[in-house]
Short mmCIF file of C-alpha atoms in Angstrom, two decimals:
data_model
loop_
_atom_site.label_atom_id
_atom_site.label_comp_id
_atom_site.label_asym_id
_atom_site.label_seq_id
_atom_site.Cartn_x
_atom_site.Cartn_y
_atom_site.Cartn_z
CA MET Y 1 -0.13 -0.08 0.02
CA SER Y 2 3.05 2.28 0.29
CA GLN Y 3 3.56 2.17 -3.33
CA MET Y 4 -0.31 3.22 -3.87
CA GLY Y 5 0.47 6.30 -1.57
CA SER Y 6 3.50 7.16 -3.71
CA TRP Y 7 1.53 6.89 -6.84
CA LEU Y 8 -1.28 9.01 -5.61
CA LEU Y 9 1.09 11.71 -4.40
CA ASP Y 10 3.02 11.86 -7.68
CA GLY Y 11 -0.39 12.01 -9.47
CA ASP Y 12 0.28 8.78 -11.37
CA VAL Y 13 -3.09 6.95 -10.40
CA GLN Y 14 -6.08 7.41 -12.90
CA ARG Y 15 -8.27 4.69 -11.74
CA LEU Y 16 -8.56 2.25 -8.97
CA VAL Y 17 -10.84 -1.00 -9.34
CA VAL Y 18 -11.70 -3.39 -6.74
CA VAL Y 19 -12.85 -6.54 -8.55
CA VAL Y 20 -15.03 -9.24 -6.75
CA SER Y 21 -14.91 -12.64 -8.11
CA GLY Y 22 -16.37 -15.89 -7.39
CA VAL Y 23 -13.83 -18.30 -6.13
CA ASP Y 24 -15.63 -21.34 -7.61
CA SER Y 25 -16.70 -19.81 -10.73
CA GLY Y 26 -13.84 -17.42 -11.43
CA GLU Y 27 -16.54 -15.03 -12.88
CA THR Y 28 -16.35 -11.41 -11.99
CA LEU Y 29 -19.36 -10.37 -9.86
CA GLU Y 30 -18.72 -6.89 -8.86
CA ARG Y 31 -16.55 -4.10 -10.33
CA TRP Y 32 -16.09 -1.10 -7.92
CA GLN Y 33 -14.34 1.73 -9.99
CA PHE Y 34 -12.95 4.89 -8.56
CA ASN Y 35 -11.68 7.34 -11.22
CA VAL Y 36 -9.05 9.71 -9.74
CA SER Y 37 -7.90 12.91 -11.21
CA VAL Y 38 -5.54 15.66 -10.16
CA GLU Y 39 -7.21 18.78 -9.59
CA ASP Y 40 -5.79 21.78 -11.72
CA GLY Y 41 -2.63 23.36 -9.99
CA ALA Y 42 -2.93 20.91 -7.04
CA LYS Y 43 0.00 18.94 -7.52
CA ASN Y 44 2.54 21.51 -5.94
CA ASN Y 45 -0.15 22.53 -3.27
CA TYR Y 46 0.06 19.27 -0.81
CA SER Y 47 -0.41 20.47 2.79
CA LYS Y 48 -1.84 19.29 6.11
CA GLY Y 49 -4.01 21.55 7.85
CA ASN Y 50 -6.57 22.25 10.56
CA GLU Y 51 -9.90 20.28 9.84
CA ASN Y 52 -12.04 23.49 10.25
CA VAL Y 53 -9.70 25.66 8.07
CA PRO Y 54 -9.72 25.65 4.29
CA MET Y 55 -6.77 24.06 2.91
CA ASN Y 56 -4.60 26.23 0.45
CA SER Y 57 -6.88 29.09 0.71
CA ASN Y 58 -5.27 32.23 -0.75
CA THR Y 59 -6.17 35.64 0.54
CA SER Y 60 -5.49 39.17 -0.73
CA GLN Y 61 -5.38 42.52 0.70
CA HIS Y 62 -8.54 44.55 -0.11
CA LYS Y 63 -9.58 47.94 1.14
CA GLY Y 64 -11.34 47.48 4.41
CA GLY Y 65 -9.49 44.26 5.22
CA MET Y 66 -8.44 40.87 3.78
CA LYS Y 67 -10.74 39.16 1.13
CA LYS Y 68 -10.64 35.50 0.36
CA ALA Y 69 -9.30 35.09 -3.44
CA GLN Y 70 -9.93 31.50 -3.59
CA THR Y 71 -11.92 29.08 -1.18
CA THR Y 72 -11.10 25.59 -0.96
CA LYS Y 73 -12.34 22.83 1.53
CA SER Y 74 -11.75 22.12 5.01
CA LEU Y 75 -10.46 18.64 6.06
CA LYS Y 76 -13.84 18.32 7.81
CA GLU Y 77 -15.68 18.90 4.66
CA ILE Y 78 -13.43 16.55 2.69
CA HIS Y 79 -14.17 14.00 5.58
CA ASN Y 80 -17.67 14.72 5.30
CA GLU Y 81 -17.77 13.91 1.63
CA ILE Y 82 -15.58 10.75 2.28
CA GLN Y 83 -18.14 9.61 4.94
CA GLY Y 84 -21.09 10.20 2.21
CA ILE Y 85 -19.48 7.95 -0.14
CA ILE Y 86 -18.82 5.37 2.38
CA LYS Y 87 -22.41 5.53 3.57
CA GLN Y 88 -23.34 5.05 0.00
CA ILE Y 89 -21.19 2.01 -0.42
CA THR Y 90 -22.66 0.47 2.70
CA ALA Y 91 -26.25 1.02 1.63
CA SER Y 92 -25.40 -0.51 -1.72
CA VAL Y 93 -26.52 -3.87 -0.23
CA THR Y 94 -30.04 -2.83 -0.81
CA PHE Y 95 -29.62 -3.14 -4.64
CA LEU Y 96 -26.77 -5.41 -5.30
CA PRO Y 97 -27.42 -9.19 -5.67
CA LEU Y 98 -26.61 -11.38 -3.10
CA LEU Y 99 -23.17 -13.22 -3.68
CA ASN Y 100 -23.90 -16.87 -3.21
CA GLU Y 101 -20.37 -18.24 -3.27
CA PRO Y 102 -17.20 -17.52 -1.45
CA CYS Y 103 -15.53 -14.61 -3.09
CA SER Y 104 -12.14 -13.27 -3.35
CA PHE Y 105 -11.12 -9.51 -4.50
CA ASP Y 106 -8.43 -8.05 -6.55
CA LEU Y 107 -7.16 -4.49 -6.87
CA LEU Y 108 -6.46 -3.11 -10.32
CA VAL Y 109 -4.58 0.15 -10.37
CA TYR Y 110 -4.50 2.27 -13.73
CA THR Y 111 -1.54 4.47 -13.88
CA ASN Y 112 0.17 6.84 -16.07
CA LYS Y 113 2.63 5.23 -18.50
CA THR Y 114 5.45 7.22 -16.78
CA ALA Y 115 4.81 5.66 -13.20
CA LEU Y 116 7.47 3.69 -11.85
CA VAL Y 117 6.03 0.00 -11.45
CA PRO Y 118 8.03 -2.57 -9.44
CA GLU Y 119 7.64 -5.77 -11.46
CA THR Y 120 7.97 -7.91 -8.18
CA LYS Y 121 4.68 -6.62 -6.57
CA TRP Y 122 2.54 -5.84 -9.59
CA GLU Y 123 1.46 -7.43 -12.77
CA GLU Y 124 -0.43 -6.73 -15.85
CA SER Y 125 -4.17 -7.71 -15.91
CA ASP Y 126 -7.13 -7.61 -18.11
CA PRO Y 127 -9.75 -5.10 -16.95
CA ARG Y 128 -12.22 -7.85 -15.65
CA TYR Y 129 -15.21 -6.25 -17.19
CA ILE Y 130 -18.82 -7.67 -16.60
CA LEU Y 131 -20.75 -8.71 -19.62
CA ASN Y 132 -24.54 -7.76 -19.53
CA SER Y 133 -24.09 -5.81 -16.54
CA GLN Y 134 -25.93 -3.05 -14.50
CA GLU Y 135 -23.90 0.06 -13.70
CA VAL Y 136 -24.64 2.40 -10.76
CA LYS Y 137 -22.85 5.70 -10.57
CA LEU Y 138 -22.07 6.73 -6.77
CA ARG Y 139 -21.02 9.95 -5.18
CA SER Y 140 -17.94 11.86 -6.00
CA PHE Y 141 -15.72 13.73 -3.92
CA THR Y 142 -13.11 16.32 -4.17
CA THR Y 143 -9.90 17.19 -1.99
CA THR Y 144 -7.69 20.10 -2.55
CA VAL Y 145 -5.67 17.55 -4.63
CA HIS Y 146 -7.81 14.90 -6.18
CA LYS Y 147 -11.36 14.55 -7.64
CA VAL Y 148 -12.56 10.83 -7.35
CA GLU Y 149 -15.38 9.77 -9.14
CA SER Y 150 -16.96 6.07 -8.44
CA MET Y 151 -19.44 3.43 -9.62
CA VAL Y 152 -20.20 0.03 -9.06
CA THR Y 153 -20.85 -2.43 -12.02
CA TYR Y 154 -22.56 -5.76 -11.10
CA LYS Y 155 -24.01 -8.86 -12.81
CA GLU Y 156 -27.41 -9.09 -12.84
CA ALA Y 157 -29.26 -11.27 -10.43
CA ASP Y 158 -31.47 -13.01 -13.29
CA GLU Y 159 -28.52 -14.31 -14.85
CA TRP Y 160 -27.00 -15.91 -11.83
CA GLU Y 161 -27.86 -19.65 -10.98
CA LEU Y 162 -29.65 -19.15 -7.89
#
């Protein structure tokens, strides 16, 4: 996971995909996709901040006092957005079909071509798409560095052998 952190900080990650597969069938049952993009001008503005103070906010002198030139989100706002998507993922049990076999998961990481990939820890993979699937777009969230859009693709229950 330290490699993932390096890639994210360097802006090399384009997409993260968690693939849920049936152990017995080997079939891809769910595909959780998180598209990651670096916000404009954010790559050089990494910083830690107080959770109630906007991160990377710029101020300028204006007659009568200081005026904010650019407003960004506080850590608390970012945490609230992330909590919202976690709640939505948790609530997805209401529409996702039951998984009736033991499952495993794989993590697929789509990086820029210039990213340094240690061959001993990572290997090439197919995208593990699901044919005849349903797709549900989930919430997105932004930090002062990244924008993350998410969705889940799953195999329809009527195609499964129940």
